[in-house]
Tab-separated table of C-alpha atoms in Angstrom:
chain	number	residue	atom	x	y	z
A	1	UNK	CA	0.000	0.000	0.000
A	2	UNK	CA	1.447	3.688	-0.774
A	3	UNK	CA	2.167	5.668	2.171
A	4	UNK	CA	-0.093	8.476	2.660
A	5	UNK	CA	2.295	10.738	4.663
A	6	UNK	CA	5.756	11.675	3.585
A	7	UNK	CA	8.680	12.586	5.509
A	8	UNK	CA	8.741	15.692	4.828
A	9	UNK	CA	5.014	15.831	6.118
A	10	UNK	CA	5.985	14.232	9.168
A	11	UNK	CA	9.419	15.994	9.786
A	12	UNK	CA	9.578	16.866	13.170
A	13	UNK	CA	5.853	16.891	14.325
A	14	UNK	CA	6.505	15.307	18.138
A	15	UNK	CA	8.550	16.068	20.681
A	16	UNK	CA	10.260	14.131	23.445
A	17	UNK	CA	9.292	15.189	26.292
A	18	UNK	CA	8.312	12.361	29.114
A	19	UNK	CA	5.216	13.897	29.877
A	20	UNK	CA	4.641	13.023	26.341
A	21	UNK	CA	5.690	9.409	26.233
A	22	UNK	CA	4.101	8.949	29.547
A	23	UNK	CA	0.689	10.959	29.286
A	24	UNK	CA	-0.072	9.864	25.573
A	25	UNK	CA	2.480	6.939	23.822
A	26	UNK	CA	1.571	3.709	23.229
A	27	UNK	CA	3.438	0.770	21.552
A	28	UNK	CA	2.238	0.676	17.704
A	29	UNK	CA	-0.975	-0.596	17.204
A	30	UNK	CA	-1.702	-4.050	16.041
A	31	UNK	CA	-4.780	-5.328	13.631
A	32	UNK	CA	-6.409	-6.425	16.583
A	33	UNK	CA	-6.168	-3.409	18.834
A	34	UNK	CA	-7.329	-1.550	16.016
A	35	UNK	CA	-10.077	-2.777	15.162
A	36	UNK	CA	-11.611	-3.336	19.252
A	37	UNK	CA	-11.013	0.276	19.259
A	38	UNK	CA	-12.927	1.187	16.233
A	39	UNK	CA	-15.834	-1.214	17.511
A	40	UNK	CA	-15.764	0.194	21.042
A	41	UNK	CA	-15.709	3.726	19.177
A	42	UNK	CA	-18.173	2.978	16.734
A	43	UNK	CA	-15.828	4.759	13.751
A	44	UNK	CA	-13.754	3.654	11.205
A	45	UNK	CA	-10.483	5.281	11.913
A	46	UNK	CA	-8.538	7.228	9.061
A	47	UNK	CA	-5.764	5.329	7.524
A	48	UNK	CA	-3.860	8.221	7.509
A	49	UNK	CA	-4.128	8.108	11.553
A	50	UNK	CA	-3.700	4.486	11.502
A	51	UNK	CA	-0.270	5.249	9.270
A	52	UNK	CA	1.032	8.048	11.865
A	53	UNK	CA	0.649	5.663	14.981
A	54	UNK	CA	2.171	2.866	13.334
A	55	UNK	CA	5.056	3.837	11.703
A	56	UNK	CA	5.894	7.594	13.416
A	57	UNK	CA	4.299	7.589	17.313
A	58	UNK	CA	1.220	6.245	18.417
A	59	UNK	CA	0.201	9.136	20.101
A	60	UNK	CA	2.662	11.861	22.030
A	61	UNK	CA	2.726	15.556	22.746
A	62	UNK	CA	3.887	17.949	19.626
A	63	UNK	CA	6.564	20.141	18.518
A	64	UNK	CA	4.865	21.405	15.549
A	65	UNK	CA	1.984	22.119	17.395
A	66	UNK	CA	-0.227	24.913	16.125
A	67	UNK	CA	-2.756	24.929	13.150
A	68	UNK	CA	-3.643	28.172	10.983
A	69	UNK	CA	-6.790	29.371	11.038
A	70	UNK	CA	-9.120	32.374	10.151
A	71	UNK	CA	-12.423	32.948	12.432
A	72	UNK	CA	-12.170	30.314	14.555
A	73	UNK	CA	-11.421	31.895	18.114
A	74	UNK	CA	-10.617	28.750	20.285
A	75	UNK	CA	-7.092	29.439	21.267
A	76	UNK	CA	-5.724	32.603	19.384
A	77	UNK	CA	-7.226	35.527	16.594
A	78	UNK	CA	-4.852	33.112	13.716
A	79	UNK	CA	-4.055	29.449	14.689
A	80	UNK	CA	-5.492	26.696	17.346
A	81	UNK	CA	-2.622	24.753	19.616
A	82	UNK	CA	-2.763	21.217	19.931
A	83	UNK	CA	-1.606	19.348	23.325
A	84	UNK	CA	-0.886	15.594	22.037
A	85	UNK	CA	-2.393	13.350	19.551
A	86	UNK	CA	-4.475	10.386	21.150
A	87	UNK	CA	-2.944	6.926	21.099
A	88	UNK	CA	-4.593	4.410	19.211
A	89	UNK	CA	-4.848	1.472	22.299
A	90	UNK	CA	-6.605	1.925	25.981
A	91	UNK	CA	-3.794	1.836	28.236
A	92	UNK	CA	-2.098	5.883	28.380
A	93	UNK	CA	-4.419	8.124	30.105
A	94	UNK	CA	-4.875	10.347	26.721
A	95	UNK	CA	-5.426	7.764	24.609
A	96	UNK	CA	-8.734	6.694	22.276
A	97	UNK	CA	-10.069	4.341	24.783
A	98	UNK	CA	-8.034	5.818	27.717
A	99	UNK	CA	-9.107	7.644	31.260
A	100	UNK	CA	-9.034	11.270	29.602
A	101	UNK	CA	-9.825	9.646	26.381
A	102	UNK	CA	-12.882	10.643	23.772
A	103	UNK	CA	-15.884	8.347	25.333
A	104	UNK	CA	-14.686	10.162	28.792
A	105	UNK	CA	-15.157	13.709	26.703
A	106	UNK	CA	-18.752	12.779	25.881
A	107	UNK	CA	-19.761	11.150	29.209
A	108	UNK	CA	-18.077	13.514	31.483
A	109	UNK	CA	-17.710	16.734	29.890
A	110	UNK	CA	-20.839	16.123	27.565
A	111	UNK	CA	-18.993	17.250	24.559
A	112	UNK	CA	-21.343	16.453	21.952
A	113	UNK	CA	-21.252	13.122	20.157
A	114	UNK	CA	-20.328	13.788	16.471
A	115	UNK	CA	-17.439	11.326	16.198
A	116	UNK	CA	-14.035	10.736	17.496
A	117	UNK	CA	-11.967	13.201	20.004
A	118	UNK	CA	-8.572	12.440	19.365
A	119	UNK	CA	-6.082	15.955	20.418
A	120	UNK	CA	-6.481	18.353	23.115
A	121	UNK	CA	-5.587	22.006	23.081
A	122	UNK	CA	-3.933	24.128	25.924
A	123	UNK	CA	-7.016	24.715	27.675
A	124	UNK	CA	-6.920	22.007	30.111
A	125	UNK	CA	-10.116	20.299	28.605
A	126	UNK	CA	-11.897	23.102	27.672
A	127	UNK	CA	-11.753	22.707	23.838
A	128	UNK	CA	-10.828	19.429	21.926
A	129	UNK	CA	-9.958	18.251	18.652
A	130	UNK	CA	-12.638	15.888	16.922
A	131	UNK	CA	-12.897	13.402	13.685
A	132	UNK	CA	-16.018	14.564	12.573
A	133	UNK	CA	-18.369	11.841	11.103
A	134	UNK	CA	-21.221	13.568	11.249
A	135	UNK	CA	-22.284	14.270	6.851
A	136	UNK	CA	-19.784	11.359	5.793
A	137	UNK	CA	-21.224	8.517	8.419
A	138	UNK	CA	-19.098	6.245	10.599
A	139	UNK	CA	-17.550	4.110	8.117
A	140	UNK	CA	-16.242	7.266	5.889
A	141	UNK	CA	-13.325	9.814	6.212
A	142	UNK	CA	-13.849	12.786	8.602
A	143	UNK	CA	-13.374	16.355	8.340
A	144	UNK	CA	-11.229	17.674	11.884
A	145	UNK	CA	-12.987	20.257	13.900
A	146	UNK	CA	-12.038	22.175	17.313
A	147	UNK	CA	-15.179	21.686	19.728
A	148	UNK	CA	-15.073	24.925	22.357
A	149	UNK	CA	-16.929	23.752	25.438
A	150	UNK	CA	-16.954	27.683	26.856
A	151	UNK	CA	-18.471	28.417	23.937
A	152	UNK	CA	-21.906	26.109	24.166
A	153	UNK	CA	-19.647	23.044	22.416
A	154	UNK	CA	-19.625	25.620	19.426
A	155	UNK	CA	-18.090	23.151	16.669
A	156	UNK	CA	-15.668	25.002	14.190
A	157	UNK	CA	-14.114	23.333	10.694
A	158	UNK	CA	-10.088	22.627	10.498
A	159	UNK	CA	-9.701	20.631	7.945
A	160	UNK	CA	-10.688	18.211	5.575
A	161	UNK	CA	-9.133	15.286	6.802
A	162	UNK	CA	-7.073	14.101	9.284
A	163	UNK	CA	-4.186	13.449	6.548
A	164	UNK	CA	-4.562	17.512	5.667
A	165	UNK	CA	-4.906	18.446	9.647
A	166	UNK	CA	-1.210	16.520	10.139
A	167	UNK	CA	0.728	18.801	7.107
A	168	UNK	CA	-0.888	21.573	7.972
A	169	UNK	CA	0.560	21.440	11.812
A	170	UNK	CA	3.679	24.388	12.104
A	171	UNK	CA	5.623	25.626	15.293
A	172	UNK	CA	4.575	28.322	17.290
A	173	UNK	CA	7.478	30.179	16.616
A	174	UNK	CA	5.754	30.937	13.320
A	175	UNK	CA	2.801	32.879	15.883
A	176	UNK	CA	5.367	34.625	18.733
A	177	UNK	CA	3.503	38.091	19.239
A	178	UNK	CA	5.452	41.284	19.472
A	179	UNK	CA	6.370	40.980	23.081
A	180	UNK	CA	5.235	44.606	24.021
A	181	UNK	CA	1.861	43.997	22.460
A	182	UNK	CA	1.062	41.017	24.090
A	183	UNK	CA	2.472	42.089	27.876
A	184	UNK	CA	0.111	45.430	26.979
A	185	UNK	CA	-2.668	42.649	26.440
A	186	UNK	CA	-1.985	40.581	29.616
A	187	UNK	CA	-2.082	44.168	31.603
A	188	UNK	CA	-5.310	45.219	30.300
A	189	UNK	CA	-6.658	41.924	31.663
A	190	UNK	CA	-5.113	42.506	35.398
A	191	UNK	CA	-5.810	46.398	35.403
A	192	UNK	CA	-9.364	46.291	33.942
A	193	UNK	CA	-10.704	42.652	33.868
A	194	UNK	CA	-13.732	42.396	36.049
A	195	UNK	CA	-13.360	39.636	38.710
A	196	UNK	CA	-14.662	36.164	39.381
A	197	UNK	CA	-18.488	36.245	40.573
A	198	UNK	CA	-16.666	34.586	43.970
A	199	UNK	CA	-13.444	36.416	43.987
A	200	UNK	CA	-15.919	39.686	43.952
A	201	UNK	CA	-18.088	38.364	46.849
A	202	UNK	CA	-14.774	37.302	48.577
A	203	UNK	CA	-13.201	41.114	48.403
A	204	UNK	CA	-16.685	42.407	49.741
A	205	UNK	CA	-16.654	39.889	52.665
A	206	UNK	CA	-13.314	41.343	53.729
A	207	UNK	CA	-13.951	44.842	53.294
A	208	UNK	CA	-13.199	46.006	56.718
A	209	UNK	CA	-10.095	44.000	57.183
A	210	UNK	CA	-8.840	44.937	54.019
A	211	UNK	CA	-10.169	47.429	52.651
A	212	UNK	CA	-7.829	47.527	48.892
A	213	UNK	CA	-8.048	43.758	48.404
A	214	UNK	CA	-9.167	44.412	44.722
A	215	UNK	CA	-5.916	46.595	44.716
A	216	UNK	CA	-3.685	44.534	46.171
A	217	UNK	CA	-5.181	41.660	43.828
A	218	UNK	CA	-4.572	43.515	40.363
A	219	UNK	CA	-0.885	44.093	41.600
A	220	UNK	CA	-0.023	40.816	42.079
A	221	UNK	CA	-1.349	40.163	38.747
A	222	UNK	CA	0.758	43.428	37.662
A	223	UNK	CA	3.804	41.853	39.274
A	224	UNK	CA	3.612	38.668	37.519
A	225	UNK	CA	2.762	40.045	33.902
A	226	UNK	CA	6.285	42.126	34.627
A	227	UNK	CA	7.802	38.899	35.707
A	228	UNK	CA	6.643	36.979	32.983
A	229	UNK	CA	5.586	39.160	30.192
A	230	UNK	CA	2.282	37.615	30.070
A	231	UNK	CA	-0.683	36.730	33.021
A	232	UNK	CA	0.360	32.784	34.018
A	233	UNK	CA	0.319	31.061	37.329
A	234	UNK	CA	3.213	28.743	38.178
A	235	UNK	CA	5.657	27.630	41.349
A	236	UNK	CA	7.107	31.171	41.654
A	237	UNK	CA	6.317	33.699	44.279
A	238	UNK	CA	4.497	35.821	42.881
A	239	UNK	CA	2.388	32.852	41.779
A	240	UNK	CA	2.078	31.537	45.396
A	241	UNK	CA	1.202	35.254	46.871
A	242	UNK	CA	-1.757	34.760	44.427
A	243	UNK	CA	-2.816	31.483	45.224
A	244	UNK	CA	-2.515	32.943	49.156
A	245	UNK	CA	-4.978	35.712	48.072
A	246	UNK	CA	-7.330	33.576	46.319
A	247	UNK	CA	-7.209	31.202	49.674
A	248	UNK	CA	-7.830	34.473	51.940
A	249	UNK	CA	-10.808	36.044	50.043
A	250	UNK	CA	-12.030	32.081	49.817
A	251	UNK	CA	-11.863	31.500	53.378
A	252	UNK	CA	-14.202	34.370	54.172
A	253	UNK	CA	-16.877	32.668	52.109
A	254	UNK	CA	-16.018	29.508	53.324
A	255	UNK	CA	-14.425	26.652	55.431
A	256	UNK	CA	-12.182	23.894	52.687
A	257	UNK	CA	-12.631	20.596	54.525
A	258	UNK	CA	-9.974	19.293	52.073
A	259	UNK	CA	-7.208	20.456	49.253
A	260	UNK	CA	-9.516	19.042	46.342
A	261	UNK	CA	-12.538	21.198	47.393
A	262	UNK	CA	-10.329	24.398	47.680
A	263	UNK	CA	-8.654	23.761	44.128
A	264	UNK	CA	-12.025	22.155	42.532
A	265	UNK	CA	-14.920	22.670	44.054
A	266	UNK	CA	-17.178	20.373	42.552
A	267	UNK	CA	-15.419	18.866	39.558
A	268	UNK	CA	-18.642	18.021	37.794
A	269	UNK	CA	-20.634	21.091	38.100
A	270	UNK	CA	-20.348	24.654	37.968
A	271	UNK	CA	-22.053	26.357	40.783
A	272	UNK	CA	-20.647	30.306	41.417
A	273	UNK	CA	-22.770	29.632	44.429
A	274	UNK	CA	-19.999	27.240	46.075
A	275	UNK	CA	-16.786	28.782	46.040
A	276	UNK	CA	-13.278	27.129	44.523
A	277	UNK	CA	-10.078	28.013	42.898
A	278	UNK	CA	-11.067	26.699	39.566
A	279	UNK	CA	-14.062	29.351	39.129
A	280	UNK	CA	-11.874	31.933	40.665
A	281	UNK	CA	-9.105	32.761	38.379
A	282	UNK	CA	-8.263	29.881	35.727
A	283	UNK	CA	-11.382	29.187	33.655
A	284	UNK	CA	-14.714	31.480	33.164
A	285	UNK	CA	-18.300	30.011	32.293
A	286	UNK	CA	-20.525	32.441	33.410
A	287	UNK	CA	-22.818	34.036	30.709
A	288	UNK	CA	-21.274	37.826	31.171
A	289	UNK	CA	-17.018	36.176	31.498
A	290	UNK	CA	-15.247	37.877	33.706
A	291	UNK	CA	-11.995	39.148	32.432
A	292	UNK	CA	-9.708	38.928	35.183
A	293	UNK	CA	-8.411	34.683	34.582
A	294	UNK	CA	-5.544	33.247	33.561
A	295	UNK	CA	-7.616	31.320	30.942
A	296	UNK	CA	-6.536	28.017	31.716
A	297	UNK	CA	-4.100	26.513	34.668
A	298	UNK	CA	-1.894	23.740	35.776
A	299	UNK	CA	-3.790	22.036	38.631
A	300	UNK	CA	-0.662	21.014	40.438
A	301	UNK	CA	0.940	24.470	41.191
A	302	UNK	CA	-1.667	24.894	43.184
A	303	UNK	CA	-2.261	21.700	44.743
A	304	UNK	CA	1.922	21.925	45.331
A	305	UNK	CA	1.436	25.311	47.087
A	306	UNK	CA	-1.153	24.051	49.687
A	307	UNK	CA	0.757	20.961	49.886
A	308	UNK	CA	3.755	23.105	51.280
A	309	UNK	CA	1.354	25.608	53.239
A	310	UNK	CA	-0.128	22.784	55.448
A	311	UNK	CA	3.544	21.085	55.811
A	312	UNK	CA	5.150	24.477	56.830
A	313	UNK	CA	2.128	25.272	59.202
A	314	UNK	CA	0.375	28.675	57.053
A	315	UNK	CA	-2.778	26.691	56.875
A	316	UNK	CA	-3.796	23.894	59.733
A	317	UNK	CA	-6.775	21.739	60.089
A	318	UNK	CA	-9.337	23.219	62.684
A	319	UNK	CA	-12.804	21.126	63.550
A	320	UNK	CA	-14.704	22.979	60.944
A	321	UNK	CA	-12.133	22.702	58.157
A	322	UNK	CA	-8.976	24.267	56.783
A	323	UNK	CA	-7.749	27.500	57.579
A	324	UNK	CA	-5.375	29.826	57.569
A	325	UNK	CA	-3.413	30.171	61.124
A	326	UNK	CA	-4.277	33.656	62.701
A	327	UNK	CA	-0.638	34.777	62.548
A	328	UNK	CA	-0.509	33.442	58.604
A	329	UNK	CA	-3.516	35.945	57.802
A	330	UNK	CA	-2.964	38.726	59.967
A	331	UNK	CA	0.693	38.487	58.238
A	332	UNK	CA	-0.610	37.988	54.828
A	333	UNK	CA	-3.198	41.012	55.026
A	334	UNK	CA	-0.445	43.215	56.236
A	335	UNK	CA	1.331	42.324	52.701
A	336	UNK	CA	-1.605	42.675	50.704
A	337	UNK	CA	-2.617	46.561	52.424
A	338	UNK	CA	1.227	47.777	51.400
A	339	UNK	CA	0.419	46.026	47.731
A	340	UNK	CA	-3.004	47.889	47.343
A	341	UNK	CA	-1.226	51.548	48.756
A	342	UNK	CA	1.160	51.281	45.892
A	343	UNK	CA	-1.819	51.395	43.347
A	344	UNK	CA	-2.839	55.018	44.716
């Protein structure tokens, strides 16, 4: 059989990181494995997939990772990223079949059901890549699409085919922004973006104690764009102060009885009403988005942070829950009043 890909097309398209080989790779696929995912799946799978996963990677994070586009507003104004590509198998956790894999996008995250979700983007779930069967049937080769769950699943065309999604795939060198222009960007979103529904009802709640915490908030977020060059939470201080913040206005709100209901809330809803990290600053589904969020996250920064806050003592179990100790908070306001006085 001809190939389909040459190697020019395929020059280059993964990396080798370990998150990669251990997130998405899986040994080539075999006839068999094959076709129990396509009947599991319901979908005939492109050959031109089929081709990539056995003879290149079967499945793995990219180097040439961004697609050019025009209109479609998933990830950027002129190209959508791509994560990884999906193994063919069952066993990685982003794989076809796997724990994160595209039956677990329908199911869990009630993406709609139009075919095959086989790459994620940057946005931690939030939008995902898709074989779309849905005008050439199951059995027939799918156009690519980029399904944008904070946009009501809003389905928007790639490419023709999978074959035509792969060659198209550049580096994101080709997109770097003028730095200037994009840290201007980044400060218009932590000068002027309105806040969180919570983060809002958290900086009223603590209006008498501190009285610039909406202030002292934005400069954090001013200190890290300077830091950085662009409005992204890590393992750095200025990255913990802002986790610390988020904890402070949360605990006025609220009592965490554990880490995972700080950071998450609950994972399978989205209630403003119940307070977490996740609806505070990463991620935005209300109708009218705030515009103060980092627009996506790395869950373990912040599960790292309170991880070292409880060992070092800054926040302690109580009967009702976890809390900041009083000498944590009363030292932590103090920090955030001097922040908000050098906004005035």
């Amino acid at each position: 059989m001809d190939r389909i890909f040459s190697d020019d097309d395929l020059a280059g398209l993964f990396d080798d990181h370990a998150y990669g080989f251990e997130s998405y790779t899986e040994a080539a696929p075999s006839d068999e494995l094959i076709a129990e995912v396509e009947t599991e799946l319901g979908y005939r799978l492109p050959a031109a997939y089929i081709e990539l996963c056995r003879t290149v990677r079967n499945g793995g994070t990219l180097d040439r990772s961004c697609f050019p586009t025009t209109g479609v507003h998933v990830w950027a104004e002129d190209h959508v990223a791509v994560t990884g590509l999906y193994a063919i198998g069952r066993t990685s956790h982003y794989s076809l079949l796997g724990s994160m894999g595209s039956r677990f996008m329908e199911q869990e995250w009630e993406y709609p059901a139009i075919g095959v979700y086989f790459a994620d983007t940057p946005t931690a779930g939030h939008s995902e890549f898709a074989l779309d069967y849905r005008e050439c049937g199951p059995q027939g080769e799918p156009a690519v699409v980029v399904v944008d769950q904070e946009d009501e699943y809003r389905v928007s065309s790639i490419a023709k085919d999978f074959a035509t999604f792969i060659r198209g795939l550049v580096s994101e060198e080709e997109f770097q922004p003028d730095p200037e222009e994009e840290r201007a960007e980044y400060l218009a979103i932590v000068n002027e973006g309105s806040f969180s529904p919570i983060v809002q009802r958290g900086i009223d709640a603590i209006a008498e104690t501190l009285p610039g915490a909406g202030a002292a908030v934005r400069e954090v977020g001013r200190r890290i764009v300077a830091d950085k060059g662009f409005f992204s939470l890590h393992a750095d201080a200025n990255s913990h102060l802002m986790y610390a913040a988020m904890f402070l206005l949360y605990s006025t709100l609220t009592t965490a009885r554990s880490r995972d209901e700080f950071i998450d809330g609950d994972p399978d809803a989205v209630e403003y009403s119940v307070p977490c990290y996740r609806l505070m600053l990463p991620v935005s589904f209300v109708a009218d988005r705030f515009g103060f969020t980092t627009g996506g996250w790395a869950r373990d920064f912040v599960a790292d942070w309170w991880d070292q806050s409880v060992e070092n003592g800054s926040i302690v179990e109580t009967p009702d829950g976890f809390r900041y100790t009083t000498d944590t908070e009363a030292g932590l306001v103090r920090i955030l009043r001097m922040l908000a006085k050098t906004t005035t």
